PDB file of C-alpha atoms in Angstrom:
ATOM      1  CA  MET A   1     111.282  64.329  73.241  1.00  0.00           C
ATOM      2  CA  SER A   2     113.292  61.785  75.239  1.00  0.00           C
ATOM      3  CA  ARG A   3     110.835  60.391  77.751  1.00  0.00           C
ATOM      4  CA  PRO A   4     111.555  59.598  81.416  1.00  0.00           C
ATOM      5  CA  SER A   5     112.758  56.089  82.187  1.00  0.00           C
ATOM      6  CA  LYS A   6     110.966  55.950  85.554  1.00  0.00           C
ATOM      7  CA  VAL A   7     107.422  56.557  86.721  1.00  0.00           C
ATOM      8  CA  PHE A   8     106.910  59.318  89.288  1.00  0.00           C
ATOM      9  CA  PRO A   9     103.737  61.016  90.583  1.00  0.00           C
ATOM     10  CA  VAL A  10     102.717  64.127  88.680  1.00  0.00           C
ATOM     11  CA  PRO A  11     100.469  66.341  90.853  1.00  0.00           C
ATOM     12  CA  TYR A  12      98.080  68.791  89.243  1.00  0.00           C
ATOM     13  CA  GLN A  13      95.648  71.511  90.303  1.00  0.00           C
ATOM     14  CA  VAL A  14      91.887  71.062  90.261  1.00  0.00           C
ATOM     15  CA  ASP A  15      90.449  73.983  92.248  1.00  0.00           C
ATOM     16  CA  PHE A  16      91.221  76.480  95.003  1.00  0.00           C
ATOM     17  CA  THR A  17      88.814  78.654  97.008  1.00  0.00           C
ATOM     18  CA  ALA A  18      89.177  80.945 100.036  1.00  0.00           C
ATOM     19  CA  GLU A  19      86.002  82.065 101.803  1.00  0.00           C
ATOM     20  CA  SER A  20      85.135  84.144 104.863  1.00  0.00           C
ATOM     21  CA  LYS A  21      82.772  82.237 107.147  1.00  0.00           C
ATOM     22  CA  GLY A  22      82.534  84.232 110.395  1.00  0.00           C
ATOM     23  CA  ARG A  23      79.289  83.960 112.358  1.00  0.00           C
ATOM     24  CA  HIS A  24      79.042  87.657 113.213  1.00  0.00           C
ATOM     25  CA  LEU A  25      81.982  89.104 111.262  1.00  0.00           C
ATOM     26  CA  ASP A  26      82.955  87.364 108.035  1.00  0.00           C
ATOM     27  CA  SER A  27      86.649  88.163 108.381  1.00  0.00           C
ATOM     28  CA  THR A  28      87.047  86.312 111.704  1.00  0.00           C
ATOM     29  CA  LYS A  29      86.925  82.823 110.171  1.00  0.00           C
ATOM     30  CA  ARG A  30      88.378  81.456 106.934  1.00  0.00           C
ATOM     31  CA  LYS A  31      87.528  78.356 104.936  1.00  0.00           C
ATOM     32  CA  ILE A  32      90.258  77.404 102.469  1.00  0.00           C
ATOM     33  CA  THR A  33      89.815  74.522 100.028  1.00  0.00           C
ATOM     34  CA  TRP A  34      92.501  72.919  97.879  1.00  0.00           C
ATOM     35  CA  LYS A  35      91.602  70.276  95.297  1.00  0.00           C
ATOM     36  CA  PHE A  36      94.398  68.425  93.567  1.00  0.00           C
ATOM     37  CA  GLY A  37      95.167  65.070  92.033  1.00  0.00           C
ATOM     38  CA  PHE A  38      97.918  62.796  90.758  1.00  0.00           C
ATOM     39  CA  ALA A  39      97.945  62.064  87.047  1.00  0.00           C
ATOM     40  CA  HIS A  40      97.227  58.531  85.830  1.00  0.00           C
ATOM     41  CA  PRO A  41     100.711  57.042  85.180  1.00  0.00           C
ATOM     42  CA  PRO A  42      99.835  55.037  82.015  1.00  0.00           C
ATOM     43  CA  ALA A  43      98.468  58.236  80.463  1.00  0.00           C
ATOM     44  CA  ILE A  44     101.598  60.266  81.245  1.00  0.00           C
ATOM     45  CA  PHE A  45     104.173  57.493  80.692  1.00  0.00           C
ATOM     46  CA  PRO A  46     102.599  55.239  78.025  1.00  0.00           C
ATOM     47  CA  HIS A  47     106.026  53.973  76.923  1.00  0.00           C
ATOM     48  CA  LEU A  48     106.457  52.292  80.338  1.00  0.00           C
ATOM     49  CA  PHE A  49     103.136  50.399  80.235  1.00  0.00           C
ATOM     50  CA  ASP A  50     101.594  47.847  77.908  1.00  0.00           C
ATOM     51  CA  LYS A  51      98.128  48.006  76.351  1.00  0.00           C
ATOM     52  CA  ASP A  52      96.574  46.566  79.527  1.00  0.00           C
ATOM     53  CA  GLU A  53      98.280  49.280  81.604  1.00  0.00           C
ATOM     54  CA  ASN A  54     100.701  46.818  83.193  1.00  0.00           C
ATOM     55  CA  TYR A  55     104.057  48.280  84.126  1.00  0.00           C
ATOM     56  CA  ILE A  56     106.869  46.963  81.941  1.00  0.00           C
ATOM     57  CA  GLY A  57     109.609  49.492  82.753  1.00  0.00           C
ATOM     58  CA  GLU A  58     112.593  50.254  80.558  1.00  0.00           C
ATOM     59  CA  ASN A  59     112.656  46.755  79.091  1.00  0.00           C
ATOM     60  CA  GLY A  60     109.442  47.312  77.140  1.00  0.00           C
ATOM     61  CA  SER A  61     109.234  46.885  73.387  1.00  0.00           C
ATOM     62  CA  PRO A  62     110.693  49.769  71.347  1.00  0.00           C
ATOM     63  CA  SER A  63     107.378  50.259  69.570  1.00  0.00           C
ATOM     64  CA  ASN A  64     105.828  51.507  72.795  1.00  0.00           C
ATOM     65  CA  ASP A  65     108.130  54.514  72.756  1.00  0.00           C
ATOM     66  CA  ASP A  66     106.104  55.964  69.882  1.00  0.00           C
ATOM     67  CA  THR A  67     102.825  55.757  71.792  1.00  0.00           C
ATOM     68  CA  PRO A  68     101.287  59.263  71.860  1.00  0.00           C
ATOM     69  CA  HIS A  69     100.718  60.972  75.181  1.00  0.00           C
ATOM     70  CA  LYS A  70      97.215  61.683  76.329  1.00  0.00           C
ATOM     71  CA  LYS A  71      96.333  65.234  77.243  1.00  0.00           C
ATOM     72  CA  GLY A  72      94.035  67.173  79.533  1.00  0.00           C
ATOM     73  CA  THR A  73      91.222  65.364  81.303  1.00  0.00           C
ATOM     74  CA  GLU A  74      92.306  62.045  79.782  1.00  0.00           C
ATOM     75  CA  CYS A  75      95.215  62.076  82.246  1.00  0.00           C
ATOM     76  CA  ARG A  76      93.127  62.551  85.388  1.00  0.00           C
ATOM     77  CA  GLY A  77      93.937  60.206  88.241  1.00  0.00           C
ATOM     78  CA  ARG A  78      93.129  59.915  91.929  1.00  0.00           C
ATOM     79  CA  GLU A  79      92.013  63.315  93.268  1.00  0.00           C
ATOM     80  CA  HIS A  80      91.823  64.696  96.796  1.00  0.00           C
ATOM     81  CA  GLU A  81      90.221  67.606  98.608  1.00  0.00           C
ATOM     82  CA  ILE A  82      91.730  69.327 101.659  1.00  0.00           C
ATOM     83  CA  ILE A  83      89.658  71.846 103.641  1.00  0.00           C
ATOM     84  CA  LEU A  84      90.960  74.094 106.410  1.00  0.00           C
ATOM     85  CA  VAL A  85      88.459  75.890 108.656  1.00  0.00           C
ATOM     86  CA  TRP A  86      90.447  78.400 110.691  1.00  0.00           C
ATOM     87  CA  SER A  87      89.244  80.928 113.273  1.00  0.00           C
ATOM     88  CA  ILE A  88      91.620  83.865 113.281  1.00  0.00           C
ATOM     89  CA  LEU A  89      90.471  85.264 116.632  1.00  0.00           C
ATOM     90  CA  THR A  90      90.743  82.055 118.688  1.00  0.00           C
ATOM     91  CA  ASN A  91      93.230  80.167 116.446  1.00  0.00           C
ATOM     92  CA  LYS A  92      90.911  77.147 116.439  1.00  0.00           C
ATOM     93  CA  ALA A  93      91.260  74.989 113.350  1.00  0.00           C
ATOM     94  CA  HIS A  94      89.827  71.907 111.647  1.00  0.00           C
ATOM     95  CA  ILE A  95      91.388  70.038 108.735  1.00  0.00           C
ATOM     96  CA  TYR A  96      89.374  67.701 106.513  1.00  0.00           C
ATOM     97  CA  VAL A  97      90.838  65.357 103.910  1.00  0.00           C
ATOM     98  CA  ASN A  98      88.334  63.838 101.492  1.00  0.00           C
ATOM     99  CA  SER A  99      85.442  64.809 103.823  1.00  0.00           C
ATOM    100  CA  GLN A 100      87.095  63.149 106.852  1.00  0.00           C
ATOM    101  CA  GLU A 101      88.396  65.186 109.777  1.00  0.00           C
ATOM    102  CA  ILE A 102      92.034  64.406 110.537  1.00  0.00           C
ATOM    103  CA  PHE A 103      92.971  67.343 112.769  1.00  0.00           C
ATOM    104  CA  ARG A 104      91.134  69.462 115.332  1.00  0.00           C
ATOM    105  CA  LEU A 105      92.412  72.289 117.507  1.00  0.00           C
ATOM    106  CA  ASP A 106      89.628  73.384 119.840  1.00  0.00           C
ATOM    107  CA  SER A 107      91.708  75.199 122.445  1.00  0.00           C
ATOM    108  CA  PRO A 108      94.999  76.890 121.556  1.00  0.00           C
ATOM    109  CA  HIS A 109      98.083  76.731 123.740  1.00  0.00           C
ATOM    110  CA  GLU A 110      97.881  78.467 127.101  1.00  0.00           C
ATOM    111  CA  ASP A 111     100.694  80.817 126.127  1.00  0.00           C
ATOM    112  CA  TYR A 112      98.946  81.797 122.897  1.00  0.00           C
ATOM    113  CA  ILE A 113      98.400  85.551 123.034  1.00  0.00           C
ATOM    114  CA  ASN A 114      97.913  87.581 119.879  1.00  0.00           C
ATOM    115  CA  LEU A 115      97.132  91.245 120.371  1.00  0.00           C
ATOM    116  CA  ASN A 116      96.264  91.777 116.706  1.00  0.00           C
ATOM    117  CA  PRO A 117      95.365  88.438 115.071  1.00  0.00           C
ATOM    118  CA  PHE A 118      94.069  90.071 111.874  1.00  0.00           C
ATOM    119  CA  ILE A 119      97.614  91.231 111.049  1.00  0.00           C
ATOM    120  CA  SER A 120     100.005  88.729 112.649  1.00  0.00           C
ATOM    121  CA  GLY A 121      97.786  85.625 112.856  1.00  0.00           C
ATOM    122  CA  SER A 122      99.191  82.485 111.216  1.00  0.00           C
ATOM    123  CA  PHE A 123      98.541  78.745 111.062  1.00  0.00           C
ATOM    124  CA  ARG A 124     100.927  75.922 110.173  1.00  0.00           C
ATOM    125  CA  ARG A 125     100.386  72.192 110.082  1.00  0.00           C
ATOM    126  CA  GLY A 126     102.022  69.214 108.392  1.00  0.00           C
ATOM    127  CA  PHE A 127     100.722  65.674 108.000  1.00  0.00           C
ATOM    128  CA  ASN A 128     100.922  62.620 105.773  1.00  0.00           C
ATOM    129  CA  LEU A 129      98.196  61.978 103.229  1.00  0.00           C
ATOM    130  CA  PRO A 130      95.888  59.343 104.777  1.00  0.00           C
ATOM    131  CA  ASN A 131      95.531  55.827 103.391  1.00  0.00           C
ATOM    132  CA  ALA A 132      99.043  55.571 101.994  1.00  0.00           C
ATOM    133  CA  LYS A 133      98.340  52.065 100.664  1.00  0.00           C
ATOM    134  CA  TYR A 134      96.082  53.460  97.932  1.00  0.00           C
ATOM    135  CA  ASN A 135      97.081  57.127  97.810  1.00  0.00           C
ATOM    136  CA  GLY A 136     100.827  56.670  98.107  1.00  0.00           C
ATOM    137  CA  LYS A 137     103.173  58.244 100.629  1.00  0.00           C
ATOM    138  CA  HIS A 138     102.861  62.000 100.313  1.00  0.00           C
ATOM    139  CA  ARG A 139     103.653  64.788 102.752  1.00  0.00           C
ATOM    140  CA  ILE A 140     101.218  67.703 103.029  1.00  0.00           C
ATOM    141  CA  ASP A 141     102.181  71.035 104.599  1.00  0.00           C
ATOM    142  CA  ILE A 142      99.775  73.940 105.164  1.00  0.00           C
ATOM    143  CA  ARG A 143     100.951  77.472 105.895  1.00  0.00           C
ATOM    144  CA  CYS A 144      98.367  80.263 106.108  1.00  0.00           C
ATOM    145  CA  TYR A 145      98.479  83.898 107.180  1.00  0.00           C
ATOM    146  CA  ALA A 146      95.638  86.171 108.219  1.00  0.00           C
ATOM    147  CA  ARG A 147      97.244  88.886 106.121  1.00  0.00           C
ATOM    148  CA  THR A 148     100.081  88.931 103.616  1.00  0.00           C
ATOM    149  CA  PRO A 149     103.193  90.238 105.428  1.00  0.00           C
ATOM    150  CA  MET A 150     104.507  93.584 104.247  1.00  0.00           C
ATOM    151  CA  GLY A 151     107.045  93.192 101.468  1.00  0.00           C
ATOM    152  CA  ALA A 152     106.268  89.504 100.841  1.00  0.00           C
ATOM    153  CA  LYS A 153     103.923  89.916  97.870  1.00  0.00           C
ATOM    154  CA  ASN A 154     106.667  89.626  95.227  1.00  0.00           C
ATOM    155  CA  MET A 155     109.051  87.468  97.267  1.00  0.00           C
ATOM    156  CA  ILE A 156     110.495  84.421  95.471  1.00  0.00           C
ATOM    157  CA  VAL A 157     110.398  81.506  97.896  1.00  0.00           C
ATOM    158  CA  ASP A 158     111.763  78.515  95.948  1.00  0.00           C
ATOM    159  CA  ASP A 159     114.259  77.582  93.255  1.00  0.00           C
ATOM    160  CA  ALA A 160     111.503  77.301  90.642  1.00  0.00           C
ATOM    161  CA  GLY A 161     110.634  80.991  90.929  1.00  0.00           C
ATOM    162  CA  GLY A 162     107.486  80.469  93.006  1.00  0.00           C
ATOM    163  CA  LYS A 163     106.175  83.497  94.858  1.00  0.00           C
ATOM    164  CA  PHE A 164     104.855  83.938  98.364  1.00  0.00           C
ATOM    165  CA  ARG A 165     101.239  82.891  98.909  1.00  0.00           C
ATOM    166  CA  GLN A 166      98.919  83.870 101.746  1.00  0.00           C
ATOM    167  CA  TYR A 167      97.312  80.401 101.754  1.00  0.00           C
ATOM    168  CA  GLU A 168     100.041  77.938 100.828  1.00  0.00           C
ATOM    169  CA  LEU A 169      99.793  74.166 100.520  1.00  0.00           C
ATOM    170  CA  THR A 170     102.768  72.056  99.507  1.00  0.00           C
ATOM    171  CA  ILE A 171     102.770  68.422  98.437  1.00  0.00           C
ATOM    172  CA  ASP A 172     106.124  66.712  98.916  1.00  0.00           C
ATOM    173  CA  GLY A 173     107.697  70.173  98.994  1.00  0.00           C
ATOM    174  CA  LEU A 174     106.012  71.377  95.778  1.00  0.00           C
ATOM    175  CA  SER A 175     103.718  74.382  95.944  1.00  0.00           C
ATOM    176  CA  PHE A 176     100.112  73.806  94.931  1.00  0.00           C
ATOM    177  CA  PHE A 177     100.161  76.978  92.828  1.00  0.00           C
ATOM    178  CA  SER A 178     103.205  75.896  90.811  1.00  0.00           C
ATOM    179  CA  MET A 179     101.632  72.590  89.747  1.00  0.00           C
ATOM    180  CA  PRO A 180     100.256  72.193  86.222  1.00  0.00           C
ATOM    181  CA  ALA A 181      96.539  72.702  85.771  1.00  0.00           C
ATOM    182  CA  MET A 182      94.321  69.852  84.669  1.00  0.00           C
ATOM    183  CA  TYR A 183      94.194  71.051  81.061  1.00  0.00           C
ATOM    184  CA  GLU A 184      98.027  71.223  80.978  1.00  0.00           C
ATOM    185  CA  LEU A 185      98.506  67.511  81.677  1.00  0.00           C
ATOM    186  CA  GLY A 186     100.419  65.784  78.909  1.00  0.00           C
ATOM    187  CA  THR A 187     101.344  69.084  77.233  1.00  0.00           C
ATOM    188  CA  GLN A 188     104.661  70.854  76.888  1.00  0.00           C
ATOM    189  CA  LYS A 189     103.752  73.179  79.773  1.00  0.00           C
ATOM    190  CA  MET A 190     103.570  70.191  82.102  1.00  0.00           C
ATOM    191  CA  TRP A 191     106.995  68.877  81.035  1.00  0.00           C
ATOM    192  CA  HIS A 192     108.381  72.394  81.354  1.00  0.00           C
ATOM    193  CA  LYS A 193     107.248  72.567  84.987  1.00  0.00           C
ATOM    194  CA  LEU A 194     108.546  69.064  85.692  1.00  0.00           C
ATOM    195  CA  SER A 195     111.959  70.100  84.429  1.00  0.00           C
ATOM    196  CA  ARG A 196     111.928  73.139  86.730  1.00  0.00           C
ATOM    197  CA  TRP A 197     111.118  70.823  89.639  1.00  0.00           C
ATOM    198  CA  ARG A 198     114.173  68.756  88.607  1.00  0.00           C
ATOM    199  CA  MET A 199     112.184  65.547  88.540  1.00  0.00           C
ATOM    200  CA  MET A 200     113.943  64.470  85.354  1.00  0.00           C
ATOM    201  CA  SER A 201     117.620  64.035  84.603  1.00  0.00           C
ATOM    202  CA  GLU A 202     119.450  66.473  82.343  1.00  0.00           C
ATOM    203  CA  SER A 203     119.382  64.032  79.421  1.00  0.00           C
ATOM    204  CA  GLN A 204     115.581  63.988  79.616  1.00  0.00           C
ATOM    205  CA  GLU A 205     115.103  67.770  79.812  1.00  0.00           C
ATOM    206  CA  GLN A 206     114.465  68.385  76.125  1.00  0.00           C
ATOM    207  CA  ASP A 207     111.447  69.938  74.517  1.00  0.00           C
ATOM    208  CA  THR A 208     109.707  68.739  71.363  1.00  0.00           C
ATOM    209  CA  SER A 209     112.201  70.602  69.143  1.00  0.00           C
ATOM    210  CA  GLY A 210     115.188  68.955  70.839  1.00  0.00           C
ATOM    211  CA  GLU A 211     116.353  72.087  72.671  1.00  0.00           C
ATOM    212  CA  ARG A 212     117.368  72.056  76.299  1.00  0.00           C
ATOM    213  CA  GLN A 213     115.106  73.405  79.006  1.00  0.00           C
ATOM    214  CA  HIS A 214     116.002  76.816  80.343  1.00  0.00           C
ATOM    215  CA  TYR A 215     117.245  75.977  83.826  1.00  0.00           C
ATOM    216  CA  SER A 216     119.683  73.129  83.053  1.00  0.00           C
ATOM    217  CA  GLY A 217     123.338  73.665  82.243  1.00  0.00           C
ATOM    218  CA  ASN A 218     124.678  77.199  82.557  1.00  0.00           C
ATOM    219  CA  ASN A 219     121.399  78.614  83.832  1.00  0.00           C
ATOM    220  CA  ASN A 220     121.554  76.641  87.070  1.00  0.00           C
ATOM    221  CA  GLN A 221     122.107  79.756  89.204  1.00  0.00           C
ATOM    222  CA  THR A 222     121.287  80.543  92.800  1.00  0.00           C
ATOM    223  CA  GLY A 223     120.528  83.657  94.803  1.00  0.00           C
ATOM    224  CA  ARG A 224     120.269  87.006  93.022  1.00  0.00           C
ATOM    225  CA  LEU A 225     121.359  85.606  89.637  1.00  0.00           C
ATOM    226  CA  GLN A 226     118.522  83.106  89.718  1.00  0.00           C
ATOM    227  CA  ASP A 227     116.005  85.796  90.686  1.00  0.00           C
ATOM    228  CA  GLU A 228     117.240  88.025  87.867  1.00  0.00           C
ATOM    229  CA  TYR A 229     116.896  85.140  85.432  1.00  0.00           C
ATOM    230  CA  TYR A 230     113.295  84.328  86.362  1.00  0.00           C
ATOM    231  CA  PHE A 231     112.328  87.992  86.283  1.00  0.00           C
ATOM    232  CA  SER A 232     113.695  88.218  82.746  1.00  0.00           C
ATOM    233  CA  GLN A 233     111.856  85.020  81.784  1.00  0.00           C
ATOM    234  CA  ASN A 234     108.549  86.431  83.037  1.00  0.00           C
ATOM    235  CA  LYS A 235     109.015  89.740  81.266  1.00  0.00           C
ATOM    236  CA  GLY A 236     106.113  90.557  78.970  1.00  0.00           C
ATOM    237  CA  LYS A 237     103.776  87.923  80.407  1.00  0.00           C
ATOM    238  CA  PRO A 238     100.321  89.114  81.520  1.00  0.00           C
ATOM    239  CA  ASP A 239     100.566  87.475  84.937  1.00  0.00           C
ATOM    240  CA  ARG A 240     103.913  89.015  85.887  1.00  0.00           C
ATOM    241  CA  SER A 241     103.945  91.339  88.889  1.00  0.00           C
ATOM    242  CA  ILE A 242     107.216  93.223  88.415  1.00  0.00           C
ATOM    243  CA  THR A 243     109.758  93.661  85.652  1.00  0.00           C
ATOM    244  CA  LYS A 244     113.507  93.406  85.791  1.00  0.00           C
ATOM    245  CA  SER A 245     113.967  97.142  85.213  1.00  0.00           C
ATOM    246  CA  GLU A 246     111.434  97.981  87.918  1.00  0.00           C
ATOM    247  CA  ARG A 247     113.225  95.707  90.351  1.00  0.00           C
ATOM    248  CA  ARG A 248     116.573  97.363  89.579  1.00  0.00           C
ATOM    249  CA  ALA A 249     115.008 100.793  90.041  1.00  0.00           C
ATOM    250  CA  MET A 250     113.809  99.818  93.514  1.00  0.00           C
ATOM    251  CA  ALA A 251     117.187  98.394  94.582  1.00  0.00           C
ATOM    252  CA  PRO A 252     119.588 100.919  96.188  1.00  0.00           C
ATOM    253  CA  ARG A 253     122.758 101.557  94.200  1.00  0.00           C
ATOM    254  CA  THR A 254     124.748 103.573  96.739  1.00  0.00           C
ATOM    255  CA  GLU A 255     124.885 103.879 100.495  1.00  0.00           C
ATOM    256  CA  SER A 256     123.087 107.238 100.373  1.00  0.00           C
ATOM    257  CA  ASP A 257     120.259 105.688  98.330  1.00  0.00           C
ATOM    258  CA  GLU A 258     119.941 102.905 100.873  1.00  0.00           C
ATOM    259  CA  GLN A 259     119.775 105.419 103.739  1.00  0.00           C
ATOM    260  CA  ARG A 260     117.210 107.493 101.851  1.00  0.00           C
ATOM    261  CA  MET A 261     115.021 104.431 101.156  1.00  0.00           C
ATOM    262  CA  THR A 262     115.305 103.357 104.786  1.00  0.00           C
ATOM    263  CA  ARG A 263     114.269 106.835 105.938  1.00  0.00           C
ATOM    264  CA  ILE A 264     111.289 106.840 103.556  1.00  0.00           C
ATOM    265  CA  ALA A 265     110.212 103.413 104.776  1.00  0.00           C
ATOM    266  CA  MET A 266     110.482 104.494 108.425  1.00  0.00           C
ATOM    267  CA  GLU A 267     108.475 107.647 107.749  1.00  0.00           C
ATOM    268  CA  ALA A 268     105.791 105.610 105.997  1.00  0.00           C
ATOM    269  CA  SER A 269     105.630 103.216 108.955  1.00  0.00           C
ATOM    270  CA  LEU A 270     105.342 106.116 111.408  1.00  0.00           C
ATOM    271  CA  ARG A 271     102.553 107.632 109.308  1.00  0.00           C
ATOM    272  CA  ASP A 272     100.694 104.327 109.378  1.00  0.00           C
ATOM    273  CA  ILE A 273     101.037 104.169 113.166  1.00  0.00           C
ATOM    274  CA  ASP A 274      99.837 107.779 113.510  1.00  0.00           C
ATOM    275  CA  ASN A 275      96.853 107.064 111.276  1.00  0.00           C
ATOM    276  CA  GLU A 276      95.933 103.999 113.336  1.00  0.00           C
ATOM    277  CA  ASN A 277      96.214 105.965 116.600  1.00  0.00           C
ATOM    278  CA  HIS A 278      94.163 108.807 115.130  1.00  0.00           C
ATOM    279  CA  ALA A 279      91.472 106.377 113.986  1.00  0.00           C
ATOM    280  CA  ARG A 280      91.368 104.752 117.421  1.00  0.00           C
ATOM    281  CA  SER A 281      91.139 108.110 119.208  1.00  0.00           C
ATOM    282  CA  HIS A 282      88.436 109.216 116.775  1.00  0.00           C
ATOM    283  CA  ASP A 283      86.404 106.067 117.446  1.00  0.00           C
ATOM    284  CA  LYS A 284      86.927 106.511 121.180  1.00  0.00           C
ATOM    285  CA  GLY A 285      85.778 110.139 120.958  1.00  0.00           C
ATOM    286  CA  ILE A 286      82.632 109.105 119.107  1.00  0.00           C
ATOM    287  CA  THR A 287      81.914 106.510 121.788  1.00  0.00           C
ATOM    288  CA  LEU A 288      82.414 109.052 124.587  1.00  0.00           C
ATOM    289  CA  ARG A 289      80.209 111.624 122.863  1.00  0.00           C
ATOM    290  CA  SER A 290      77.464 109.073 122.304  1.00  0.00           C
ATOM    291  CA  SER A 291      77.594 107.961 125.943  1.00  0.00           C
ATOM    292  CA  SER A 292      77.532 111.571 127.207  1.00  0.00           C
ATOM    293  CA  HIS A 293      74.617 112.309 124.888  1.00  0.00           C
ATOM    294  CA  GLU A 294      72.717 109.353 126.327  1.00  0.00           C
ATOM    295  CA  GLU A 295      73.444 110.553 129.871  1.00  0.00           C
ATOM    296  CA  ASN A 296      72.179 114.032 129.008  1.00  0.00           C
ATOM    297  CA  ASN A 297      69.015 112.531 127.599  1.00  0.00           C
ATOM    298  CA  VAL A 298      68.496 110.557 130.792  1.00  0.00           C
ATOM    299  CA  VAL A 299      69.051 113.646 132.970  1.00  0.00           C
ATOM    300  CA  SER A 300      66.739 115.807 130.874  1.00  0.00           C
ATOM    301  CA  GLY A 301      64.113 113.082 130.997  1.00  0.00           C
ATOM    302  CA  ASN A 302      64.302 112.992 134.767  1.00  0.00           C
ATOM    303  CA  ARG A 303      63.943 116.771 134.906  1.00  0.00           C
ATOM    304  CA  GLN A 304      60.910 116.696 132.656  1.00  0.00           C
ATOM    305  CA  SER A 305      59.250 113.985 134.726  1.00  0.00           C
ATOM    306  CA  SER A 306      59.902 115.957 137.901  1.00  0.00           C
ATOM    307  CA  SER A 307      58.494 119.160 136.350  1.00  0.00           C
ATOM    308  CA  HIS A 308      55.227 117.415 135.430  1.00  0.00           C
ATOM    309  CA  ARG A 309      54.834 115.947 138.899  1.00  0.00           C
ATOM    310  CA  PRO A 310      51.901 117.702 140.739  1.00  0.00           C
ATOM    311  CA  ASP A 311      52.882 119.867 143.705  1.00  0.00           C
ATOM    312  CA  LYS A 312      51.599 118.902 147.107  1.00  0.00           C
ATOM    313  CA  LYS A 313      49.217 121.538 148.535  1.00  0.00           C
ATOM    314  CA  THR A 314      49.705 122.579 152.106  1.00  0.00           C
ATOM    315  CA  ARG A 315      46.587 122.438 154.191  1.00  0.00           C
ATOM    316  CA  THR A 316      46.000 125.313 156.603  1.00  0.00           C
ATOM    317  CA  PRO A 317      44.644 124.162 159.926  1.00  0.00           C
ATOM    318  CA  ALA A 318      41.106 125.348 160.804  1.00  0.00           C
ATOM    319  CA  TRP A 319      41.068 127.295 164.063  1.00  0.00           C
TER     320      TRP A 319
END
């Protein structure tokens, strides 16, 4: 494989967790944690460093080009942890980077009104990674939703085929979930993802067998052609969510099909609204019945207490 002639940061995943931390109701507060790191450059680009890990660049000795790459945990570098504590009801939020608070939102904007925060609630924030002298200049963007929007589950959101995420974190524009895992560092999977990010030039996008990577050359498509290509690439994989044939079956072919699908979608939405209204009226009816039952109990209790009260005897005057 022709190796890159320049050193660039290679981010990788460490861990991701999403927890519900509400005081009274768990779903009212979320705690999202992203752990990531940047691979150690001498381990990823050994041909650009000497034995003492000093950078020598392209002018290094030719023998260094045959230095084997390290793999997995041997490539671990500086790692970071970002924690978001977000209250969905009040929209209050706290962001911690490496156990240090860098952002706090105690009181939302005065115009902030959300009638249903559990459905339409969202949080967005961007900042630079602190301590750029040691960590490098990196831009972090957080985008979270209280609930995945309808129709966004299988949506492709970037050129690399990445899909929509409810809790998204991007580093320099790269999605956390599209980064290589720790055990993929130094392997062909890592170089495959780097080529999809277009971090390397076309002359460097070759695999171990000398073949070109899939996206370069004629496969550099945009729009629907690109989506069709990535769907076909993911066909047969266990983690795929939809096949190319299934996607074509869902797409309308004629104007009548489009009208029919629109009508079905509108009817489904109306049914959802009717079900929500029915559930609300049912809950309201239960509340009214319980309150009326309590009032009846109070009235009956008063009647019983009055019935047990001794009658006052009238005294007849003695003549």
